[in-house]
mmCIF file of C-alpha atoms and ligand atoms in Angstrom:
data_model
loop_
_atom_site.group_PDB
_atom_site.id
_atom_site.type_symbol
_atom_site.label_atom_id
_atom_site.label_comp_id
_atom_site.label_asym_id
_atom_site.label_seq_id
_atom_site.Cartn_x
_atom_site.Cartn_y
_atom_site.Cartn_z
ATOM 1 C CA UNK A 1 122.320 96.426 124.165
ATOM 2 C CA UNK A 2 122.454 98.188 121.155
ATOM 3 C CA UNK A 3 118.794 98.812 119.030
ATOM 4 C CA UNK A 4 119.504 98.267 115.172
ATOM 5 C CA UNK A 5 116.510 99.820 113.017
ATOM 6 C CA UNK A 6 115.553 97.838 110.318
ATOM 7 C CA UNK A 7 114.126 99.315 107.385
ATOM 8 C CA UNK A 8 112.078 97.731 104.801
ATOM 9 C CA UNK A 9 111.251 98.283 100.892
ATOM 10 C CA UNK A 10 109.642 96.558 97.911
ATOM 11 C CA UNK A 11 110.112 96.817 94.392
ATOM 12 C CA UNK A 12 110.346 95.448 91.114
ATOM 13 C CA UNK A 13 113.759 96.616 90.692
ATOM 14 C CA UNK A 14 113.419 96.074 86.244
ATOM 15 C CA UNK A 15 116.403 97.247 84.405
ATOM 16 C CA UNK A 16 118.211 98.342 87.198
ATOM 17 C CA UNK A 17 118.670 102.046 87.153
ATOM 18 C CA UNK A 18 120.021 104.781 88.231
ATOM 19 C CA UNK A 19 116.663 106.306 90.398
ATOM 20 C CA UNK A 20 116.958 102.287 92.053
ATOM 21 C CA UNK A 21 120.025 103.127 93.081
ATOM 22 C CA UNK A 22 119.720 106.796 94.717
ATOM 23 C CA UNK A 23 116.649 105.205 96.682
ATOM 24 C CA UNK A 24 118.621 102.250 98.186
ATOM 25 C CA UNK A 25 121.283 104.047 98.643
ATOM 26 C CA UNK A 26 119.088 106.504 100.884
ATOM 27 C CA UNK A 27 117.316 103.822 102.384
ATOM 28 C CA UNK A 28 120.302 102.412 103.487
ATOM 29 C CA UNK A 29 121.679 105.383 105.146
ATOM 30 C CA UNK A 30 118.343 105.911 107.174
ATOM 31 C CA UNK A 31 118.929 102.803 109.615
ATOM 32 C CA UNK A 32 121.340 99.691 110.305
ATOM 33 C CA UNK A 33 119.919 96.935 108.313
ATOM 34 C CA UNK A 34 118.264 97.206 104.930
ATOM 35 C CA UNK A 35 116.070 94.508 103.832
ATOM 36 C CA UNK A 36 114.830 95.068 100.054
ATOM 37 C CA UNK A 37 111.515 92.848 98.464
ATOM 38 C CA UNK A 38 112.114 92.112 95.459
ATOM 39 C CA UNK A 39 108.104 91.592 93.212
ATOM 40 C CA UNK A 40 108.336 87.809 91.371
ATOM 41 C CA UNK A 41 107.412 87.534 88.284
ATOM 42 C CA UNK A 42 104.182 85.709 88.975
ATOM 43 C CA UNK A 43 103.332 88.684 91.206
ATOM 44 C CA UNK A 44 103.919 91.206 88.590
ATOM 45 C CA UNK A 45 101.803 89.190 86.487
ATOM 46 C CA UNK A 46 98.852 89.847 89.233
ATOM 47 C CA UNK A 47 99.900 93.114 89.251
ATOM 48 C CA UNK A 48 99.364 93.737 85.439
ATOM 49 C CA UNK A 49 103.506 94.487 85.000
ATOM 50 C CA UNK A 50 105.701 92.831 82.409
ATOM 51 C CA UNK A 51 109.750 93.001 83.167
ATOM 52 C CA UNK A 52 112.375 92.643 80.132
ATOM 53 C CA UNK A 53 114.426 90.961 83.687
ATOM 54 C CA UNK A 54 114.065 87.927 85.041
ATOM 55 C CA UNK A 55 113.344 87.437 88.825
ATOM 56 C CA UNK A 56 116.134 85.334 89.774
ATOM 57 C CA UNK A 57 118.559 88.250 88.030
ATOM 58 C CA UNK A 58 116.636 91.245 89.584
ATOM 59 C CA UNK A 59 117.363 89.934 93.119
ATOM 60 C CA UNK A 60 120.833 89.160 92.341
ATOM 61 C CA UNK A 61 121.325 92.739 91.385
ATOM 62 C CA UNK A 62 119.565 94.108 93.926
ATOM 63 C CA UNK A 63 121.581 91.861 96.705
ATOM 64 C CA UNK A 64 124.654 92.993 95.219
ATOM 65 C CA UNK A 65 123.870 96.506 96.187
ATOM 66 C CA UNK A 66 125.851 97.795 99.154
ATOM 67 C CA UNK A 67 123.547 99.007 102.022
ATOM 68 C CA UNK A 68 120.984 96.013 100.946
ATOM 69 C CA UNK A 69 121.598 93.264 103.210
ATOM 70 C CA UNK A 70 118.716 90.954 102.648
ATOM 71 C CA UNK A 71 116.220 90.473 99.424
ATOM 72 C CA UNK A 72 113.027 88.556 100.106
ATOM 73 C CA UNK A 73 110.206 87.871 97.390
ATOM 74 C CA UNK A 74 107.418 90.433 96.864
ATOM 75 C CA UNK A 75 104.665 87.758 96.211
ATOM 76 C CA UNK A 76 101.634 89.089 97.106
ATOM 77 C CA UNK A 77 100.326 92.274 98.203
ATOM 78 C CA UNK A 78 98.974 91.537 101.985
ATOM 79 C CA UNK A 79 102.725 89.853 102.656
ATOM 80 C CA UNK A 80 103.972 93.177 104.392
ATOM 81 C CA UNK A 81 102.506 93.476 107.766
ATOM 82 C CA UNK A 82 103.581 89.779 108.690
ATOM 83 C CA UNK A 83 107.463 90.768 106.925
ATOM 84 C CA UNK A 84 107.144 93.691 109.337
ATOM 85 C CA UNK A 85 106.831 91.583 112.059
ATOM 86 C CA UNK A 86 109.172 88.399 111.052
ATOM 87 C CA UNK A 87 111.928 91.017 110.071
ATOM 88 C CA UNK A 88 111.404 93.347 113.019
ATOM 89 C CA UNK A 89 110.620 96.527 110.927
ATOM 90 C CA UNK A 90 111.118 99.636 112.638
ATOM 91 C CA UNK A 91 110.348 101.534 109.326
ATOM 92 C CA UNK A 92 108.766 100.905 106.015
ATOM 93 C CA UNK A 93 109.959 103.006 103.016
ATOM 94 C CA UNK A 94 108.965 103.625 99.453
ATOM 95 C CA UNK A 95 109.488 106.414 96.780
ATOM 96 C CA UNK A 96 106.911 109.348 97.083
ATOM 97 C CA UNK A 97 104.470 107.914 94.048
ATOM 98 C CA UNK A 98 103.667 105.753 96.708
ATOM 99 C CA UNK A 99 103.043 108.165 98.967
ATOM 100 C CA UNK A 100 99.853 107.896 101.411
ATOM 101 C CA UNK A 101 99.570 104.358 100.051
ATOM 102 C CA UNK A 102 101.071 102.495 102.276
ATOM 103 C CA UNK A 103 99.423 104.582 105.490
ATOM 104 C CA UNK A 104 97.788 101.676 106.986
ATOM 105 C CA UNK A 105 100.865 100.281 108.103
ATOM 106 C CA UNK A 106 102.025 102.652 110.564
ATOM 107 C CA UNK A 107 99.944 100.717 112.819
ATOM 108 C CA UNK A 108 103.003 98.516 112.868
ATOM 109 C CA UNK A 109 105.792 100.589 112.252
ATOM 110 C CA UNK A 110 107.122 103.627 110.866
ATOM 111 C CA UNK A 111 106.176 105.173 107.122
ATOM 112 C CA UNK A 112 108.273 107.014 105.254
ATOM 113 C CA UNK A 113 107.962 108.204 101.669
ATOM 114 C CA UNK A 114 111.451 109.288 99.716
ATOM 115 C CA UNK A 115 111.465 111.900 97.158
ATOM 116 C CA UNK A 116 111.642 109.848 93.522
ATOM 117 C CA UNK A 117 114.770 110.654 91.130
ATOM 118 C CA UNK A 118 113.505 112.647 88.288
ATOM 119 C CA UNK A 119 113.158 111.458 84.610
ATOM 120 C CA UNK A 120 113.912 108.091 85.307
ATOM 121 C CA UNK A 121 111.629 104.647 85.268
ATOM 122 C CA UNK A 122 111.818 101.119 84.206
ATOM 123 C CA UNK A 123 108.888 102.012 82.014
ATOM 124 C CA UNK A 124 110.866 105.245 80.645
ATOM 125 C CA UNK A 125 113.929 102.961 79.746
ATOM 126 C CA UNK A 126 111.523 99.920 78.051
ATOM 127 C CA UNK A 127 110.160 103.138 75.653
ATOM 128 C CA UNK A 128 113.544 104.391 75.055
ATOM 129 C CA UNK A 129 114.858 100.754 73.906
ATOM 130 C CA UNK A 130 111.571 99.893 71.523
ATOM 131 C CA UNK A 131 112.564 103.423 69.900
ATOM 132 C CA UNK A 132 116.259 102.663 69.678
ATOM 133 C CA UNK A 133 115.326 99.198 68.334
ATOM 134 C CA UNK A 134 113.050 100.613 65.697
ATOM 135 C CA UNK A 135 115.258 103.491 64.505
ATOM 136 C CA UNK A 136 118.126 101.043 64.166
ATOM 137 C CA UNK A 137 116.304 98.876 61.824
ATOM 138 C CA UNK A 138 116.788 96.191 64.774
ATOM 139 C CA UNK A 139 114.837 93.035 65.156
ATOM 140 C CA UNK A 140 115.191 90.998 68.317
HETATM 141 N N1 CTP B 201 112.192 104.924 92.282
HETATM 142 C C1 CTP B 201 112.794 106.170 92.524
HETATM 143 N N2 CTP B 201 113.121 106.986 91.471
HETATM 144 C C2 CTP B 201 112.862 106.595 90.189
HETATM 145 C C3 CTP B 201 112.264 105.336 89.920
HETATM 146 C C4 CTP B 201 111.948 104.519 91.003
HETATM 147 O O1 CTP B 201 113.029 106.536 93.690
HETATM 148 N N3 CTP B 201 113.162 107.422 89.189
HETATM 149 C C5 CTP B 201 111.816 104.068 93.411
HETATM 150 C C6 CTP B 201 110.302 103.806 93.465
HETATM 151 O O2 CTP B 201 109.647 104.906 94.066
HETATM 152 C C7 CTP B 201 110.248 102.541 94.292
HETATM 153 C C8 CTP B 201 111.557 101.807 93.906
HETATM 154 O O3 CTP B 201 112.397 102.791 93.260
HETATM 155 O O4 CTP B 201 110.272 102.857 95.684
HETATM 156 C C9 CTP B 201 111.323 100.653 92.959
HETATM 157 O O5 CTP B 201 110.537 101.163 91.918
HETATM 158 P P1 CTP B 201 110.129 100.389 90.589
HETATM 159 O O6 CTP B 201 108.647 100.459 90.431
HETATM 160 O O7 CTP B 201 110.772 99.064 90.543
HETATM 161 O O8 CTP B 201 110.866 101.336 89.513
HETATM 162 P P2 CTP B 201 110.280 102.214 88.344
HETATM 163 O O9 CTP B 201 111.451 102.675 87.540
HETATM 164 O O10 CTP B 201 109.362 103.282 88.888
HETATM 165 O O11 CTP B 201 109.460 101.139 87.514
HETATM 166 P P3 CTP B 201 108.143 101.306 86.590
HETATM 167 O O12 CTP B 201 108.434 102.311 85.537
HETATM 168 O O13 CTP B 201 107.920 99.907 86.045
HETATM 169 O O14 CTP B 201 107.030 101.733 87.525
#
């Protein structure tokens, strides 16, 4: 029998970038199946977070990704050590301003923490567009 390893991620995936990408692309290449969760929008609500994308469209983007082969829903934060389990998780990844976070799960599997891409958010991108908007005399 041939052992797959499974890795698993979470994000919010807003205005899909070019830092998402690098990471799943990375992610991908560190096992056999990648399995990415995607945060609803009722869970960034919890989480204080406000995306210019809808859910249903974030997923969709992020499923169309090659390398992702499955997108669940990030809806709460204590969901991971039972996805772990359902999914068979042999490693759980994030990008390094995570890093040490997510510790407490190596009790289930492995932890790793990717380098981030530089100069590059969803928050970065929202700040760029209000400017745009504004120096364009734009009104939405
Ligand atoms: N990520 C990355 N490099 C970036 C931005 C994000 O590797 N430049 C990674 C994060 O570390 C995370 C995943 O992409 O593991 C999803 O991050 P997310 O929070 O959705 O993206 P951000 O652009 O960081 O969004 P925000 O500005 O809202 O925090």
């Amino acid at each position: 029998m041939i052992l797959k390893k499974t890795i698993l991620t979470y994000g919010t995936f807003d205005m899909f970038h070019i830092g998402h990408l690098r990471l799943l692309e990375r992610l991908s290449a560190l096992g056999d199946r990648l399995i990415v969760g995607v945060s609803t929008d009722e869970f960034n609500a919890i989480k204080g977070k406000k995306t210019l994308i809808p859910y249903d469209q974030r997923a969709a983007i992020v499923r169309a990704i090659k390398g992702v082969d499955l997108v669940i829903p990030e809806n709460t934060w204590e969901q991971k050590p039972q996805d772990i389990k359902n999914y068979h998780v042999d490693a759980f990844a994030m990008g390094d301003d995570w890093a040490g976070k997510f510790d407490f799960l190596k009790e289930f599997c492995e932890v790793i923490y990717l380098p981030r891409t530089e100069d590059i958010s969803s928050t970065e991108l929202k700040k760029a567009l209000d400017a745009f908007l504004l120096e364009n005399s734009i009104e939405l």
